[in-house]
XYZ file of C-alpha atoms in Angstrom:
747
model
C -42.549 -4.993 -2.836
C -41.345 -1.590 -3.954
C -43.755 0.709 -5.770
C -42.444 1.027 -9.339
C -41.048 4.305 -10.533
C -42.735 3.828 -13.948
C -46.270 4.861 -12.932
C -45.814 8.508 -14.006
C -44.196 7.283 -17.216
C -47.047 4.847 -17.943
C -49.639 7.566 -17.354
C -47.712 9.910 -19.609
C -47.501 7.230 -22.305
C -51.285 6.730 -22.153
C -51.928 10.450 -22.361
C -49.530 10.774 -25.278
C -51.256 7.871 -27.050
C -54.675 9.536 -26.739
C -53.247 12.849 -27.859
C -51.580 11.235 -30.841
C -54.933 9.733 -31.953
C -56.714 13.036 -31.577
C -54.095 14.878 -33.567
C -53.581 12.250 -36.231
C -55.347 14.362 -38.844
C -53.608 17.624 -37.906
C -50.124 18.669 -39.067
C -47.424 17.499 -36.616
C -45.842 20.324 -34.644
C -42.068 20.537 -34.419
C -40.744 18.024 -31.873
C -39.407 19.573 -28.629
C -35.637 19.740 -28.303
C -34.180 16.832 -26.358
C -31.897 18.155 -23.612
C -30.185 16.576 -20.645
C -29.191 18.711 -17.654
C -26.361 17.108 -15.665
C -24.679 17.411 -12.301
C -22.209 15.044 -10.708
C -19.860 14.326 -7.800
C -21.305 16.654 -5.172
C -20.098 14.171 -2.532
C -22.051 15.773 0.289
C -20.659 19.295 -0.170
C -23.960 20.843 0.857
C -22.796 23.757 2.964
C -19.810 26.059 3.553
C -17.593 24.250 6.037
C -15.511 27.326 6.836
C -18.395 28.660 8.946
C -18.253 31.916 7.013
C -20.210 33.507 4.208
C -18.732 31.376 1.408
C -20.910 29.194 -0.782
C -20.847 25.465 -1.301
C -20.731 23.285 -4.410
C -24.357 22.283 -3.884
C -25.387 25.933 -3.675
C -23.553 26.822 -6.897
C -25.094 23.871 -8.728
C -28.532 24.861 -7.419
C -28.155 28.305 -8.961
C -27.085 26.716 -12.243
C -30.046 24.348 -12.209
C -32.437 27.205 -11.449
C -31.422 28.895 -14.697
C -31.063 25.798 -16.856
C -33.593 25.083 -19.621
C -36.167 22.333 -19.396
C -35.023 18.788 -20.059
C -34.124 15.518 -18.395
C -32.437 16.413 -15.097
C -30.186 13.772 -13.612
C -27.245 13.596 -11.261
C -24.649 11.240 -12.720
C -23.557 9.850 -9.349
C -22.294 10.525 -5.845
C -24.572 13.434 -4.983
C -24.714 12.074 -1.432
C -21.335 10.312 -1.573
C -19.526 8.894 1.438
C -18.608 12.160 3.172
C -19.194 12.441 6.900
C -21.181 15.637 6.324
C -23.751 13.601 4.345
C -24.184 11.208 7.255
C -24.531 14.081 9.714
C -27.020 15.910 7.477
C -29.050 12.708 7.039
C -29.089 12.114 10.786
C -30.268 15.636 11.639
C -32.343 16.807 8.667
C -32.988 14.091 6.056
C -36.395 15.568 5.092
C -34.844 18.996 4.525
C -32.133 17.438 2.367
C -34.724 15.590 0.299
C -36.912 18.698 -0.149
C -33.900 20.686 -1.317
C -32.938 18.067 -3.904
C -36.527 17.611 -5.101
C -36.974 21.365 -5.563
C -34.222 21.304 -8.190
C -36.370 19.179 -10.485
C -34.244 16.043 -10.640
C -35.847 13.179 -12.535
C -33.333 10.645 -11.178
C -30.135 10.326 -9.157
C -27.518 7.794 -10.248
C -25.746 5.681 -7.634
C -21.969 6.165 -7.833
C -19.229 4.076 -6.276
C -18.710 6.672 -3.538
C -22.383 6.284 -2.639
C -21.848 2.556 -2.145
C -18.776 3.309 0.004
C -20.825 5.441 2.408
C -21.885 4.440 5.899
C -24.922 2.470 4.790
C -27.576 3.322 7.400
C -27.148 7.093 7.107
C -27.092 6.897 3.314
C -30.266 4.781 3.236
C -31.967 7.272 5.547
C -31.298 10.028 3.024
C -32.428 7.825 0.105
C -35.689 7.010 1.884
C -36.378 10.734 2.324
C -35.635 11.342 -1.358
C -37.987 8.534 -2.342
C -40.730 10.111 -0.251
C -40.247 13.303 -2.273
C -40.545 11.374 -5.543
C -36.854 11.426 -6.499
C -35.729 7.940 -7.623
C -32.189 6.707 -6.947
C -31.060 4.204 -9.577
C -28.472 1.475 -10.213
C -29.788 -0.711 -13.031
C -27.282 -3.595 -12.897
C -27.362 -4.145 -9.122
C -28.530 -7.389 -7.477
C -28.774 -8.050 -3.736
C -28.707 -11.397 -1.978
C -31.740 -12.236 0.190
C -29.950 -11.374 3.445
C -28.801 -7.985 2.114
C -31.942 -6.572 0.543
C -31.995 -3.204 2.339
C -30.087 -1.425 -0.424
C -32.078 -2.917 -3.297
C -35.357 -2.210 -1.484
C -34.427 1.475 -1.282
C -33.367 2.090 -4.909
C -34.337 1.103 -8.443
C -32.177 -1.927 -9.186
C -31.941 -4.705 -11.803
C -34.997 -6.448 -10.369
C -37.293 -3.437 -10.759
C -39.247 -2.290 -13.811
C -37.188 0.019 -16.019
C -37.239 3.708 -15.136
C -39.073 5.818 -17.716
C -39.759 9.463 -16.794
C -41.728 12.254 -18.432
C -39.715 15.028 -20.076
C -40.611 17.774 -22.574
C -39.142 15.547 -25.316
C -41.414 12.648 -24.388
C -40.992 9.482 -22.313
C -37.306 9.084 -21.528
C -35.626 6.011 -20.126
C -32.786 6.291 -17.608
C -30.296 3.443 -17.254
C -27.562 3.611 -14.598
C -24.690 1.124 -14.721
C -21.570 0.624 -12.658
C -18.394 -1.305 -13.470
C -18.477 -4.532 -11.364
C -14.750 -4.116 -10.654
C -15.580 -1.133 -8.434
C -17.092 -3.452 -5.814
C -13.605 -4.709 -4.957
C -12.692 -1.217 -3.765
C -15.425 -1.221 -1.129
C -15.045 -2.271 2.477
C -16.182 -5.813 3.171
C -19.371 -4.801 4.977
C -20.286 -2.443 2.108
C -19.920 -4.964 -0.729
C -21.168 -8.070 1.058
C -24.260 -9.490 -0.628
C -24.024 -7.199 -3.680
C -23.492 -8.177 -7.303
C -23.222 -6.066 -10.465
C -23.933 -7.417 -13.938
C -21.148 -7.109 -16.497
C -21.417 -3.953 -18.578
C -21.425 -5.719 -21.955
C -24.365 -7.805 -20.747
C -26.317 -5.089 -18.928
C -25.998 -2.298 -21.508
C -28.009 -3.788 -24.385
C -30.424 -5.538 -22.020
C -31.361 -2.441 -20.037
C -31.593 -0.217 -23.112
C -33.905 -2.779 -24.684
C -36.055 -2.890 -21.546
C -36.620 0.856 -21.372
C -37.370 0.956 -25.112
C -39.911 -1.804 -24.631
C -41.448 0.179 -21.747
C -42.214 3.036 -24.134
C -39.168 5.289 -23.878
C -38.615 7.441 -26.950
C -35.249 8.580 -25.684
C -32.722 6.642 -23.622
C -29.869 8.022 -21.535
C -27.265 5.677 -20.076
C -25.264 6.862 -17.047
C -22.036 4.934 -16.555
C -19.665 4.815 -13.585
C -16.652 2.927 -14.951
C -14.060 3.889 -12.339
C -11.305 6.325 -13.180
C -8.776 3.719 -14.352
C -11.036 2.375 -17.107
C -13.139 5.443 -17.820
C -12.171 6.163 -21.418
C -12.177 2.556 -22.744
C -15.456 1.873 -20.932
C -17.013 5.021 -22.337
C -16.069 4.048 -25.885
C -17.315 0.499 -25.378
C -20.592 1.793 -23.931
C -21.427 3.399 -27.237
C -20.685 0.271 -29.253
C -22.424 -2.572 -27.396
C -25.494 -2.414 -29.602
C -26.471 -4.274 -32.722
C -29.934 -2.721 -32.821
C -31.266 0.406 -31.175
C -28.596 2.364 -29.339
C -29.136 4.924 -26.547
C -29.429 8.577 -27.435
C -26.675 9.559 -24.992
C -24.079 7.984 -22.715
C -23.061 10.026 -19.661
C -19.830 8.983 -17.953
C -19.318 9.943 -14.334
C -15.561 10.423 -14.798
C -13.478 10.865 -17.943
C -9.761 11.721 -18.145
C -8.969 15.388 -17.685
C -9.335 17.269 -20.960
C -11.943 14.882 -22.440
C -15.416 16.484 -22.430
C -17.254 14.516 -25.105
C -16.809 12.074 -27.984
C -18.888 10.190 -30.544
C -18.308 6.474 -31.066
C -17.522 5.537 -34.666
C -19.519 2.304 -34.816
C -22.897 3.290 -33.383
C -22.472 7.098 -33.503
C -23.586 7.436 -29.892
C -22.567 10.718 -28.231
C -20.632 10.231 -24.976
C -20.204 13.131 -22.525
C -18.450 13.589 -19.219
C -20.454 14.731 -16.208
C -18.392 17.531 -14.699
C -18.339 17.804 -10.939
C -17.869 21.580 -10.724
C -20.791 22.970 -12.714
C -24.124 22.180 -14.388
C -23.778 20.788 -17.917
C -26.422 21.082 -20.614
C -26.269 18.372 -23.287
C -28.227 18.661 -26.533
C -27.743 15.544 -28.696
C -27.756 16.395 -32.392
C -27.076 20.099 -31.845
C -24.007 21.793 -33.355
C -22.761 22.384 -29.815
C -23.272 19.169 -27.894
C -22.146 20.308 -24.442
C -22.593 23.686 -22.722
C -22.098 25.037 -19.235
C -25.109 26.502 -17.447
C -24.698 30.003 -15.965
C -24.969 30.351 -12.175
C -26.941 33.582 -12.169
C -30.363 32.609 -10.833
C -31.237 32.373 -7.142
C -31.526 28.894 -5.699
C -34.942 27.659 -4.510
C -35.919 28.657 -1.004
C -35.881 25.043 0.235
C -32.267 24.770 -0.881
C -31.279 27.936 0.983
C -33.118 26.843 4.125
C -31.414 23.439 4.109
C -27.962 24.911 3.508
C -28.370 27.543 6.229
C -29.820 25.234 8.880
C -27.289 22.467 8.205
C -24.365 24.885 8.168
C -25.467 26.537 11.391
C -25.848 23.183 13.161
C -22.474 21.903 11.953
C -20.674 25.076 13.022
C -22.336 25.224 16.429
C -21.628 21.561 17.084
C -18.190 20.965 15.560
C -16.479 24.321 14.953
C -14.601 24.446 18.257
C -10.819 24.559 18.599
C -9.382 21.216 19.670
C -7.030 21.162 22.703
C -4.125 19.951 20.574
C -5.185 21.768 17.412
C -2.674 24.626 17.609
C -0.270 23.107 15.078
C 2.209 25.313 13.255
C 2.784 25.101 9.533
C -0.221 23.137 8.263
C -2.193 25.953 6.617
C -2.353 24.311 3.187
C -3.553 20.892 1.994
C -0.096 19.410 1.325
C 1.241 20.210 4.791
C -1.964 19.079 6.455
C -1.703 15.723 4.677
C 1.934 15.279 5.724
C 1.169 16.128 9.347
C -1.826 13.780 9.379
C 0.261 10.913 7.981
C 3.003 11.591 10.549
C 0.399 11.279 13.302
C -0.884 8.036 11.782
C 2.664 6.645 11.650
C 3.279 7.563 15.276
C 0.025 6.164 16.661
C 0.119 2.952 14.602
C 3.907 2.521 14.925
C 4.359 2.302 11.158
C 7.372 3.295 9.108
C 5.453 4.455 6.049
C 1.974 5.949 5.691
C 0.030 6.764 2.555
C -3.441 7.896 1.578
C -5.039 8.542 -1.794
C -5.018 12.254 -2.652
C -8.797 12.624 -3.223
C -9.352 11.437 0.367
C -7.861 14.754 1.592
C -10.292 17.440 0.426
C -9.439 21.076 -0.224
C -12.524 22.643 1.379
C -11.258 24.712 4.331
C -7.797 25.849 3.278
C -5.967 28.031 4.047
C -6.545 27.131 7.674
C -6.754 29.903 10.240
C -6.057 29.398 13.946
C -6.267 26.087 15.771
C -7.754 23.040 14.096
C -11.389 22.297 14.832
C -13.301 19.043 14.587
C -15.170 20.454 11.583
C -11.834 21.132 9.850
C -10.945 17.456 10.237
C -14.393 16.210 9.142
C -14.261 18.464 6.084
C -10.700 17.613 5.084
C -10.939 13.873 5.811
C -14.605 13.382 4.906
C -14.741 9.702 3.988
C -15.553 6.908 6.397
C -12.860 4.241 6.149
C -10.605 2.023 8.219
C -6.867 2.031 8.751
C -4.972 -1.089 7.735
C -1.364 -2.086 8.215
C 0.894 -4.644 6.557
C 4.461 -5.761 6.121
C 5.409 -4.726 2.576
C 8.615 -5.621 0.762
C 11.136 -2.978 -0.152
C 10.722 -3.995 -3.793
C 7.005 -3.137 -3.596
C 7.763 0.262 -2.087
C 10.317 0.931 -4.805
C 7.733 0.073 -7.465
C 5.323 2.562 -5.882
C 7.673 5.540 -5.672
C 9.123 4.969 -9.130
C 5.772 4.279 -10.826
C 2.697 6.272 -11.841
C 0.799 5.395 -8.631
C 2.930 7.888 -6.672
C 1.100 10.807 -8.280
C -2.196 9.566 -6.816
C -1.161 9.340 -3.153
C 0.251 11.373 -0.297
C 3.230 9.482 1.126
C 5.283 9.948 4.279
C 8.404 7.984 5.178
C 9.822 7.448 1.672
C 11.895 9.946 -0.327
C 13.410 9.780 -3.785
C 16.586 11.616 -4.786
C 17.430 10.759 -8.368
C 17.733 6.981 -8.411
C 18.230 6.734 -4.636
C 15.171 5.676 -2.620
C 15.267 6.117 1.156
C 12.927 4.996 3.901
C 13.158 7.338 6.878
C 16.599 8.465 5.770
C 17.970 4.967 5.182
C 18.614 3.394 1.807
C 15.693 1.201 0.823
C 16.499 -2.516 0.949
C 14.503 -4.488 -1.615
C 14.799 -7.643 0.492
C 13.607 -6.046 3.731
C 10.023 -5.673 4.899
C 8.592 -2.339 6.010
C 5.505 -1.607 8.070
C 3.063 0.388 5.958
C -0.253 1.856 7.122
C -2.933 3.121 4.781
C -6.667 3.322 4.329
C -8.797 0.346 3.441
C -9.514 1.914 0.056
C -5.822 1.998 -0.895
C -5.175 -1.462 0.537
C -8.026 -3.028 -1.423
C -6.954 -1.244 -4.604
C -3.494 -2.834 -4.340
C -1.750 0.519 -4.866
C 1.323 -0.770 -3.044
C 2.482 -4.342 -2.738
C -0.041 -5.765 -5.190
C -2.350 -7.631 -2.810
C -0.422 -8.008 0.437
C -1.876 -9.664 3.493
C -3.186 -6.505 5.137
C -4.043 -6.739 8.827
C -6.921 -4.538 9.925
C -6.010 -2.158 12.730
C -9.130 -2.441 14.854
C -7.806 -0.546 17.872
C -7.266 2.691 15.957
C -10.519 2.797 14.008
C -10.719 5.111 11.027
C -8.551 8.042 9.925
C -10.919 10.639 11.375
C -11.149 8.966 14.768
C -7.388 8.508 15.034
C -6.565 12.101 14.083
C -9.268 13.586 16.294
C -8.085 11.441 19.200
C -4.594 12.872 18.763
C -5.808 16.477 18.531
C -8.010 16.144 21.601
C -4.865 15.718 23.698
C -3.622 19.077 24.944
C 0.011 17.920 25.332
C 1.001 15.491 22.639
C 4.086 17.177 21.182
C 5.158 16.649 17.603
C 4.645 13.222 16.006
C 7.649 10.971 16.375
C 9.912 10.912 13.314
C 11.203 7.367 12.683
C 14.221 8.730 10.812
C 15.526 10.024 14.161
C 15.181 6.708 15.955
C 16.567 3.186 15.804
C 15.500 0.585 13.299
C 16.309 -3.045 14.065
C 16.645 -5.703 11.382
C 16.452 -9.348 12.480
C 17.394 -12.288 10.310
C 17.607 -16.026 10.920
C 18.803 -18.412 8.205
C 19.514 -22.116 8.036
C 21.524 -23.682 5.215
C 21.483 -27.450 4.848
C 23.163 -29.813 2.428
C 23.121 -33.613 2.389
C 24.651 -36.175 0.083
C 24.318 -39.956 0.266
C 26.169 -42.394 -1.982
C 25.292 -46.117 -1.564
C 26.951 -48.901 -3.558
C 25.974 -52.583 -3.776
C 28.323 -54.437 -6.136
C 28.741 -58.178 -5.472
C 31.003 -58.686 -8.544
C 33.389 -55.775 -8.603
C 35.663 -57.471 -11.173
C 32.730 -57.899 -13.540
C 30.779 -54.771 -12.737
C 33.700 -52.393 -13.033
C 31.763 -49.335 -14.160
C 32.902 -46.034 -12.723
C 29.598 -45.597 -10.940
C 29.994 -48.981 -9.170
C 33.672 -48.852 -8.279
C 33.752 -46.000 -5.810
C 33.479 -45.587 -2.089
C 30.200 -45.131 -0.304
C 29.852 -41.743 1.418
C 27.396 -39.732 3.449
C 27.787 -36.041 4.259
C 25.611 -33.618 6.203
C 26.291 -29.886 6.561
C 24.401 -27.305 8.623
C 25.046 -23.568 8.510
C 22.900 -21.488 10.885
C 23.216 -17.718 11.192
C 21.343 -15.142 13.249
C 21.687 -11.378 12.845
C 20.323 -8.410 14.801
C 21.403 -5.060 13.371
C 20.447 -1.643 14.720
C 20.527 1.513 12.582
C 20.313 4.919 14.257
C 21.248 8.328 12.827
C 24.097 8.492 15.366
C 25.270 4.864 15.392
C 25.024 1.369 14.009
C 25.188 -1.777 16.096
C 25.627 -5.042 14.206
C 25.394 -8.440 15.883
C 25.654 -11.848 14.342
C 26.357 -15.416 15.388
C 27.045 -18.238 12.960
C 27.440 -21.955 13.574
C 28.720 -24.365 10.927
C 28.705 -28.074 11.632
C 29.338 -31.068 9.392
C 29.468 -34.843 9.643
C 30.945 -37.250 7.109
C 31.066 -41.038 6.726
C 32.949 -43.152 4.170
C 32.968 -46.859 3.368
C 35.914 -47.936 1.211
C 35.767 -50.607 -1.509
C 37.443 -52.946 0.946
C 34.527 -52.447 3.348
C 36.251 -50.276 5.956
C 33.647 -48.006 7.550
C 34.929 -44.754 9.059
C 31.695 -44.073 10.890
C 30.385 -40.535 11.175
C 33.191 -38.065 11.848
C 33.085 -34.317 12.349
C 34.467 -32.514 9.327
C 33.321 -29.019 10.313
C 32.774 -27.436 13.725
C 33.106 -23.641 13.907
C 31.009 -21.059 15.740
C 31.721 -17.343 15.393
C 30.058 -14.366 17.049
C 30.676 -10.713 16.331
C 29.292 -7.470 17.706
C 30.294 -4.123 16.169
C 29.303 -0.673 17.394
C 30.044 2.239 15.069
C 29.533 5.880 16.034
C 28.646 8.081 13.080
C 27.423 11.331 14.603
C 30.570 13.052 13.277
C 30.029 11.849 9.714
C 28.672 14.210 7.096
C 27.502 11.671 4.569
C 30.866 11.307 2.792
C 32.399 7.866 2.464
C 35.905 9.083 3.268
C 34.924 10.417 6.696
C 36.190 7.805 9.198
C 33.741 6.477 11.775
C 35.099 5.198 15.112
C 34.051 1.658 15.962
C 34.370 -0.879 18.748
C 34.171 -4.612 18.005
C 34.087 -7.842 19.916
C 34.884 -11.107 18.116
C 34.578 -14.669 19.409
C 35.320 -17.984 17.702
C 34.861 -21.399 19.286
C 33.781 -25.002 18.663
C 31.223 -27.371 20.105
C 33.793 -29.952 21.206
C 37.551 -30.440 21.096
C 38.923 -32.362 18.068
C 40.562 -35.766 18.442
C 43.424 -37.409 16.580
C 47.172 -37.173 16.306
C 47.232 -33.438 15.641
C 44.502 -32.613 18.140
C 44.833 -29.704 20.526
C 44.753 -30.261 24.223
C 42.308 -27.426 24.798
C 38.949 -26.229 23.494
C 39.284 -23.458 20.919
C 37.846 -20.263 22.427
C 39.301 -17.183 20.762
C 38.320 -13.701 21.997
C 39.394 -10.511 20.203
C 38.279 -6.996 21.209
C 39.348 -4.242 18.772
C 38.903 -0.520 18.212
C 39.448 1.401 15.008
C 37.886 3.358 12.209
C 35.295 2.354 9.632
C 34.534 3.721 6.194
C 31.017 3.316 4.784
C 31.279 3.350 1.003
C 27.554 2.658 0.791
C 25.212 1.607 3.571
C 25.830 -2.112 3.043
C 29.544 -2.000 2.176
C 32.062 -1.138 4.877
C 35.844 -1.192 5.416
C 37.324 -1.555 8.919
C 40.839 -0.800 10.137
C 41.421 -1.673 13.780
C 43.763 -2.819 16.520
C 43.259 -4.769 19.710
C 44.167 -7.869 21.694
C 43.723 -11.505 20.683
C 43.437 -14.210 23.345
C 43.026 -17.996 23.184
C 41.251 -18.371 26.529
C 42.015 -22.063 27.220
C 45.540 -22.091 25.771
C 47.772 -21.838 28.790
C 50.913 -21.485 26.677
C 50.267 -17.895 25.580
C 48.475 -14.854 26.857
C 46.852 -11.931 25.069
C 48.644 -10.766 21.922
C 48.401 -7.487 20.036
C 46.542 -7.749 16.740
C 45.889 -5.584 13.711
C 42.643 -6.205 11.830
C 41.723 -5.266 8.266
C 38.216 -6.194 7.152
C 35.531 -5.479 4.614
C 31.939 -6.656 4.438
C 28.822 -6.427 2.294
C 25.771 -7.057 4.439
C 22.968 -9.308 3.098
C 21.020 -7.694 0.290
C 19.569 -7.959 -3.195
C 21.733 -9.258 -6.043
C 19.067 -9.613 -8.759
C 15.381 -10.568 -9.074
C 13.658 -13.662 -10.440
C 9.885 -13.651 -10.850
C 9.456 -10.878 -8.302
C 11.694 -12.588 -5.709
C 15.163 -11.386 -4.838
C 18.375 -13.348 -5.081
C 20.643 -12.259 -2.221
C 24.325 -12.148 -1.505
C 26.673 -11.298 1.345
C 30.448 -11.108 1.522
C 32.979 -10.726 4.308
C 36.768 -10.796 4.339
C 39.083 -10.221 7.286
C 42.832 -10.342 7.848
C 43.933 -10.547 11.489
C 47.690 -10.070 12.053
C 48.614 -11.216 15.549
C 51.857 -10.191 17.223
C 53.082 -8.257 14.128
C 56.370 -7.330 15.816
C 57.117 -10.841 17.071
C 55.830 -14.227 16.005
C 53.777 -12.686 13.174
C 50.733 -14.952 13.059
C 48.295 -13.993 10.265
C 44.809 -15.415 9.816
C 42.542 -14.823 6.810
C 38.793 -15.475 6.893
C 36.557 -14.982 3.861
C 32.942 -15.903 3.267
C 30.727 -15.541 0.206
C 27.063 -16.600 0.250
C 24.551 -16.407 -2.605
C 20.937 -17.579 -2.453
C 18.551 -17.908 -5.381
C 14.852 -17.966 -4.392
C 12.679 -21.013 -4.973
C 9.727 -20.139 -2.713
C 8.989 -17.194 -0.444
C 11.388 -18.313 2.299
C 13.207 -21.184 0.622
C 16.197 -20.685 -1.647
C 18.967 -22.570 -3.360
C 22.190 -21.553 -1.624
C 25.806 -21.415 -2.685
C 28.568 -20.751 -0.202
C 32.328 -20.615 -0.082
C 34.325 -20.157 3.131
C 38.093 -19.908 3.184
C 40.379 -19.931 6.206
C 44.101 -19.423 5.794
C 46.920 -19.112 8.306
C 50.632 -18.466 8.139
C 53.034 -18.140 11.074
C 56.348 -16.403 10.410
C 57.995 -17.795 7.301
C 56.259 -21.175 7.486
C 54.134 -22.551 4.696
C 50.589 -21.342 4.318
C 47.738 -23.597 5.512
C 44.362 -23.215 3.781
C 40.928 -24.723 4.364
C 38.244 -24.220 1.722
C 34.581 -25.200 2.170
C 32.360 -25.028 -0.915
C 28.699 -25.925 -0.343
C 25.495 -26.101 -2.310
C 22.244 -26.653 -0.473
C 18.862 -25.310 0.537
C 18.429 -22.193 2.651
C 15.456 -21.267 4.803
C 15.258 -17.631 5.935
C 13.082 -15.789 8.423
C 13.496 -12.044 8.737
C 11.744 -9.085 10.298
C 12.255 -5.563 11.489
C 11.340 -3.316 14.376
C 11.198 0.461 14.100
C 11.545 2.329 17.356
C 9.618 5.572 17.820
C 11.066 6.688 21.134
C 14.811 5.904 21.244
């Protein structure tokens, strides 16, 4: 059972009660001014990580606290935070850390969401040392399950007596609350077994508890999370029908908002600033002031800062073998280089990290990178996670407000054009994205995709340090300079079945009952494998269409199942575009192989005596109007392999195609379309045999991989001045699609 933090408060209340009785007959002196002295968001910045003579945030705040007036002293959250330097300081000198904090006169430290995100054992070690120095750490709406009691045993939680401390203005209650939604942003092992009461429930309850425990003044510290900070702050001042708190302190408010007063309960709400000490005087003409940083810090603070800084610099401030990297002196370039390394090691096309995860503590960098530079710039313990994310989700990220909150490599925006590694983004494609667990859990990109944890690569720090410890690693591979493969397999099916049973056709002569029975089955299978490289494209596809039909006439004649479609086509096209300069009218040389055949030879009066097996190699030029729409002009030879009556014939080919892609969206899913048209003119100077092939396919999504499909294929042929023969196949059916991609990083 934890010793309650209220013993000093209870003793103070008893003393005040006796004093009040003794002075009942004397005139009441003027009540002391109620002040609150605030710090916030130190996040483990205890020492100068440049290994020079510069100060740290903790040192500056210590000087401000040394000169601040008397009052309730609290840190509004994340003094320890989840930085690696906190863990290292706790491992090497937890008592020194606790003595330094205690010497600053803190009455309480609030638990912030970054505290909960910290490596738990190191953080608890520091909290235990603080507790030994008499500094309580508080989260008033926290509950822990029986198997996860370590955290609740270390701090003042919802199961403990309310925290009431002695201040010059009398017994003062401290309530610390956190938005329950912030638990979802924690790693699984950090949030497991924890529960936070809802704010609208916990606020009035906890304020009532500290009032009942004898608090004359009540201060509520709230960590709402940055997204909901302002609405939560306003609500915090209005959740009271009776006695309200004297002050609400919010760990984070939008930039430019320092304080406000709620209209309903007239509760002052202030923001705890992370860069300086704030002095709050409720009821004064000037509610919020900044403390000067003119006084020397306590000796215990200086000793802790010096000893910790010296140990960190001696242990970690050594140049890494691969740390001599050009052009990463500032934070932006460091972040881009780091994300390029992450993409290379994890074989991901896109990498992103939230901007606050890259700290600006050691810039501009001088010389080769050291391990301390990495620990200071990437201070938070986290994991790397990777997922397949749709192009539509990436587009939403780079065109939405979330882009301003992340560093992103692999995606660029030029006006309305979005490119992934130099290639136009395809909303229907899937891209491999790697990010931190924090970003993945927050759903910054892709909503809530099925992220797969990358166990082999560990966390961001470990991955980057592993790269820099290699003396010869070269520059990170740039996916825009290498091949990206897109694979796609689709199966279209359609089936119709008409059955008639009419024993009295002369009586039952309805239209529905006086028709032939019929059964039809169509299959359309297509596989594609397309390669995209800065210097070339290589497109490959094979398509098989097969159909069976059966008809039973009114007279009872059954045709049996007969083939009514049997065509297989294969095409491979290599286009060289190293000469192109990004203009559609620059011709690109191409080489193409085309094959068309059938599964078996047709029968009947007009049947051929050979199996259709047409082969047509061509060369020519291609124009890319956009990346999915092309026009080909070529010439080659056309051969019917098993037709002994004719040999290879010259052929001219004119073709255009729109590769599969987005047509429009329905409920977040993309309808797709693809078009191809080709005119092959065989023996133009002789027999003049022209063949036209067109295909249009549209699919409207029903489920993730199932769609309603519409297709129309036309084949036409004319020889010399003869009449034109045309075959038209219009189908409606269901389409199942499986697609994927593979980004190469070496070729």
